GROMACS .gro file of C-alpha atoms in nm:
model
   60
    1UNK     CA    1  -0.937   0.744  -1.165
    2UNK     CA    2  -0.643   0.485  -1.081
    3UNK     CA    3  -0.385   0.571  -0.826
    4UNK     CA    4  -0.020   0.405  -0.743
    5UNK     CA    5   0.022   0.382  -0.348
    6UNK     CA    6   0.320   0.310  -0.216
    7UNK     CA    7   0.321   0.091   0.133
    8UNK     CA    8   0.552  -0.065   0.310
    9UNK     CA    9   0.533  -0.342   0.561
   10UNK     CA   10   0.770  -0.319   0.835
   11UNK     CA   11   0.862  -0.560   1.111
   12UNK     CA   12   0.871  -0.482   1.461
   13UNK     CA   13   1.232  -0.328   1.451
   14UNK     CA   14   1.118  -0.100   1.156
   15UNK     CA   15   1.281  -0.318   0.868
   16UNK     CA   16   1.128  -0.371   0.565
   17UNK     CA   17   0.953  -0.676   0.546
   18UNK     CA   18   0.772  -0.632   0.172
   19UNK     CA   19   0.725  -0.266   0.005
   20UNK     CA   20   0.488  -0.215  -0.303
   21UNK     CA   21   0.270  -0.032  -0.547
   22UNK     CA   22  -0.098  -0.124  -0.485
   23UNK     CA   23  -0.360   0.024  -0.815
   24UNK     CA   24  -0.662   0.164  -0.602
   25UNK     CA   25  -0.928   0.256  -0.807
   26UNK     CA   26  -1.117   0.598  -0.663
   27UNK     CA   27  -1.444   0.782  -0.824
   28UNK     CA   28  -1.413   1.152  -0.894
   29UNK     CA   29  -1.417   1.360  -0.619
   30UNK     CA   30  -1.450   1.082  -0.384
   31UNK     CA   31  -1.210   0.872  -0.146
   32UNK     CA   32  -1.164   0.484  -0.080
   33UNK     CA   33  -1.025   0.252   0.185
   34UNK     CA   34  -0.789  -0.013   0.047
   35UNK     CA   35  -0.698  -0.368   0.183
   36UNK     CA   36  -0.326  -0.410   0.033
   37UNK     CA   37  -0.204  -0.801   0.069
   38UNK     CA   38   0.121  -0.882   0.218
   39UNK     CA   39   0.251  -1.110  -0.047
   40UNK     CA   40   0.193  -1.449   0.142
   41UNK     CA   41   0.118  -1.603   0.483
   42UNK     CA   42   0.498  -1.625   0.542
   43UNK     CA   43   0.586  -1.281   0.518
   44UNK     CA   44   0.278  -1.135   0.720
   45UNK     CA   45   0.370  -1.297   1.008
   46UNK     CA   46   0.643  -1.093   0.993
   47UNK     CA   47   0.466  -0.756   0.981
   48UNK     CA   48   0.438  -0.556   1.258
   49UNK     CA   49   0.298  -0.217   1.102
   50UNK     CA   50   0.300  -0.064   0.787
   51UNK     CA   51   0.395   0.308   0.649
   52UNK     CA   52   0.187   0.445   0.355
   53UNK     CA   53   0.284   0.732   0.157
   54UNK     CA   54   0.009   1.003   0.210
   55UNK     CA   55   0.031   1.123  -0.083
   56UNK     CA   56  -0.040   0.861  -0.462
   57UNK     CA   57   0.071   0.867  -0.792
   58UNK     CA   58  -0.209   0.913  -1.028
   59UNK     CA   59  -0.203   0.696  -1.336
   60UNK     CA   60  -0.248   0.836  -1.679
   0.00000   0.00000   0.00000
């Protein structure tokens, strides 16, 4: 199955430095740990945490 997960990258003030939809691919009944990329060099140097949405999208 294919899931939409929504993160966003915040600096250290809580602005948004990049927010996207990352495709994680997880098996049936089963769970994964993704690595989502900032975008660039440039902008993660700017990121101080990041927010995910607990809850993805699925993909039909």
């Amino acid at each position: 199955m294919r899931f939409d997960v929504h993160v966003a990258f915040l600096d250290m003030n809580g602005g948004t430095v990049e927010a996207l939809f990352y495709e994680v691919k997880v098996p049936s009944m089963g769970k994964v740990t993704a690595t989502v990329p900032v975008g660039g060099e440039d902008l993660a140097a700017e990121v101080d945490h990041c927010d995910v949405n607990p809850e993805a999208l699925q993909q039909v």
